[in-house]
Amino acid sequence: MREQLLITASSILLPPNPSPNPLNPKSYALKRFTLLPKKPCPPPPSPGPPLLSDVSRHPPPDLRLGYYADLASKLASAGRIDDFLMIAESFLATETDPSRFIDFVNVELVSAGISRFLGDGKLRTVVEALGKIEEMGIRPSSLLDGSAKQSLASECRKLVDGGRIEEFVELMESLAGYGFSVKEFVEPFAILKICVKKRDPHMAVRYASIFPHAPILFCSIIQEFGKKQDLVSALIVFEASKWKSDGPNMYVCRSIIDTCGLCGDFLRSRCIFEELLAQNITPNIYVFNSLMNVNGHDLSYTLHVYNHMQTLGVAADVASYNILLKACCLAGRVDLAQDIYKEVQHVASTGALKMDIITYSTTIKVFADAKMWQMALKVKDDMLCAGVNPNIVTWSSLISAFANAGLVEQAVNVFEEMLLAGCEPNTQCCNILLYACVVACQYDRAFRFFRSWVKSGFPNTRGCGGNIYAQLSAKNTGNSGATCVSHHIIDPHQVSFSKVVPFRPTVATYNILMKACGTDFWRAKALMDEMRMLGLYPNHRSWSILIDVCGKAHNVQGAMQAFQNMRNAGITPDVIAYTTAIKACVENKSLKMAFLLFEEMKRYLIQPNLVTYNTLLRARSRYGSLQEVRQCLAIYQDMRKAGYSSNDYFLKELLEEWCEGVIKNSELGPVQMTYPSCSSGKPKTDKPQSLLLEKIAVLLQKDFVKGSSVDLRGLSKVEARIVVLAVLRMIKETYNQGKPIEDDLIIFTGVGTGSGCSESEVQGALIKVLLR
DNA sequence: TTAGGGTTAG
C-alpha cells in the first residue's frame, strides 16, 4: 500500500484526464459515484444514466475532484500531510468552490493521519496544517472525525496541565477560528479560574472573547476576582469587555457593581452607574438593584437611586423593595421601613409582585433591631397569611427581636417553636439565643444551653412530618378567607423526632459566652483556651471582650496585659479594642493610661470614633487643673475636626464648674453630674456648634501673653461670663505656678449674631464678675 | 444573574 503511494509531486500535478491513474480509476470512479448521495450528478443530458465508459473518457468535474480528494486522503492517512496539502492546493487553484473539496475527502483517513501526528506529539504541525487548510477556504474542523477531535482536545489539555495557559489560549483562538467547538476541549470556566488564580485578567478576557457568550464569561471572571478581593483586575476585565461589544452589557455592569460592593469600593459603583447615564443608557432593574444594594449603608443615596429608577420608568421588583428595607434596617429607620413595607404590601395586592421570604424576614429584622417585638410578630403573622413559611433566618430574626428586648423566656419559646415547626437550628440562630441570655444577664442559663447543645445536639425533624407550618399552610390552601396561623397553636405531640443534628460552636459562640463570664477573667480566659483546642482562633472581638471583662473586674493591669497579648497573638488592636482598653482605664481611674492609649492609637493612625471620644471626655467628672481642661478641650476640638458632634451640654457643665472654682476660691468637692439624654434636659443656650466651647478651647490652649484679647461677640451674657471666668481661672492657675501676670486683657463685647443679648447686658454681667 | 440572620466599645 505504501509503495503505491510514492508519487512525485510532478506526477500528482499532471491532470488525470484522460490518462489512467495508478489507483485504478475505474473502480474508484464507480465507488465515488455510488457513495455520493448528497451531491447528485448533474441531470443526464439524455434519458438514462451515462455509461461508465463515457465517464472514464470525459470525467465530469466531480470525478476529478473525487480523484484528487481520495488521493489526498490516502496520503494524509499515511502521515504525509504536506503532500495532502499540496494536492489540495493544486487542485483548489482551479476550483471555484473550495468547500466542495470536503465532500470528497475521506474524513476517516485524514483523521487517522492527523491522530497519528498528534500521537507523536506533533500538535504544532497539525495546527499549522489546519491553518493552511483554512487559508485555502476549507473549513478545517470538517476534516476531523470525532476520534481525531478527541485526540486534538487531549493534546490541548496537556498544555493546560503543563501550565502553558498562554499557548493554550492562543491555540484555542486559532481552533475556534477553524470551526472547532473549543468549549468541548476544556471546560471554559476551569481555564478562567486558572487565569484568575494567576491574576491575569488580560488572558482571561482574551480567552473569554473566543466564545459567543463572552459577556456571561466576563461576569464570571469579574465575580471570581471579586471573591479574591481583586477589584483592580475585575475593573480591567470590565473595561476590556466594553471594547468587545458595541456598548456596556447589563450583565457585566451588574457584576462589576456587585464586585465593587464585595471589595468595599461603593464609590466606584456609583462612578460606573454615572458612566452609563452619561452615555444615555438606561440601566436595567438588575443594575439598579445591585447599585442600591452595594450602597445600602447610605440610605439617602439608595433612596436617590430608587427615585432615579422611577424617573426613568424602570419598575421596582421585589428585590428592589427588599434592598430598600435592608437599607432602612442598616440605618435604623423603622419609620421609613414601615412605609416601605406598606408600599410593597400595596403593590403586592395589585398582583404586580409577590412578597417573598426576604421581604418578611428583613422587615422582622428591622423591628427586631428596634426592640419592637410586637411588630415583628405582626409581620410573622402577615407572612403566614400570605402562605410564606418562616425559614431559619426568619426564626433567627424573631428570636433576636426578643433577645434585644431582654425577653429571654419569649426568645426561648420562639426557639422551641422553631424546632417544633421542623426548622433545623444552625449555630447563628443558637448564638442569638445565647446572646438573649447575656442581654438579660442570665449568664448561667447561657452556659447551660451551651453545654446541653454540645452534649446532645438537636433532634432532626426533617422528613418525618415535623413542619407544622407546611402542613397547616397546605390545609389552608383553598380557603376563601385568610386563615392565619398564630404562634401559639403548635401541639408538640404532633411532632416526632429522629436522629440528631450536632451543634458546632463558632468563634462568635465563644465570644458571646465570654461576655457571659461577667467579671470572671479566668473563666473567660479558659473559654479562649477551649476555643483554641477546637481549632478556633480568638478574633478582634474575643480580645476586646477579654479586655472588657478585666475592666469590669477593676483589673487594669489584666486589661493592659490582654491588650498586649492581643498584639502578641498577631491581632492588631482596632478602634474597638483601643476604646475598650481606654474604657477599662477610665472606669478604674487610670486616666493617664487612658490618654496614653489615645495618643498611641492616633500614632498608629487608628481613627478614634464617637464612642472613643465620648469615653475619653467622660473620663473626668470634674476638672482639676488647667492642664486637665486643656487636655479635654483638645479632644473636644479633635472630635469636631473629625466630624463628630459632641455632648456639649456635659462638657459645658464641667467647664462651668471649673470656671466657678475661681470665684468659690476653695477646693471643689465631688461633683454629682447628671447625664442628660438627647431628648430632654437640653439648656436653651445649646447650639449645634457651641461657640462658647470653641471660644474657651481657643482661649485656654495658649498661654496668657502680652496683648491677649478675649472676643465675646456672639455670646450671651451667661456665656460671656463663663468665658471671662475661664480666663480668670487660667490666670489664677498660672499665678499659682509662680508666674505673675501684669499685662492688660482686652475684652471685645460687641454683640454678634444670635446671642439674644444686648451689648450693655453683656458688659453689665462682666463688670459684676470682674468686681468680685 | 440580585436580595436576608449572630458576638465587641457608649
PDB file of C-alpha atoms (C1' of nucleotides) in Angstrom, chain A residues 254 326 391 426 431 506 511 541 576 583, chain B:
ATOM      1  CA  ARG A 254     -24.267  44.382  37.331  1.00  0.00           C
ATOM      2  CA  LYS A 326     -32.324  46.379  54.214  1.00  0.00           C
ATOM      3  CA  ASN A 391     -37.054  29.761  57.469  1.00  0.00           C
ATOM      4  CA  ASN A 426     -27.894  26.458  62.955  1.00  0.00           C
ATOM      5  CA  ASN A 431     -25.843  32.227  69.169  1.00  0.00           C
ATOM      6  CA  THR A 506     -18.021  29.061  66.271  1.00  0.00           C
ATOM      7  CA  ASN A 511     -17.321  35.381  72.183  1.00  0.00           C
ATOM      8  CA  ARG A 541     -13.955  40.649  69.339  1.00  0.00           C
ATOM      9  CA  ILE A 576     -12.909  48.997  69.357  1.00  0.00           C
ATOM     10  CA  LYS A 583     -12.806  52.454  78.949  1.00  0.00           C
TER      11      LYS A 583
ATOM     12  C1'  DT B   1     -27.696  36.580  37.240  1.00  0.00           C
ATOM     13  C1'  DT B   2     -29.795  40.092  42.520  1.00  0.00           C
ATOM     14  C1'  DA B   3     -31.595  40.259  47.883  1.00  0.00           C
ATOM     15  C1'  DG B   4     -31.989  38.244  54.382  1.00  0.00           C
ATOM     16  C1'  DG B   5     -29.706  36.299  60.275  1.00  0.00           C
ATOM     17  C1'  DG B   6     -25.119  36.179  65.332  1.00  0.00           C
ATOM     18  C1'  DT B   7     -20.988  38.218  69.133  1.00  0.00           C
ATOM     19  C1'  DT B   8     -17.242  43.950  70.739  1.00  0.00           C
ATOM     20  C1'  DA B   9     -16.686  49.912  72.838  1.00  0.00           C
ATOM     21  C1'  DG B  10     -21.426  54.174  74.554  1.00  0.00           C
TER      22       DG B  10
END
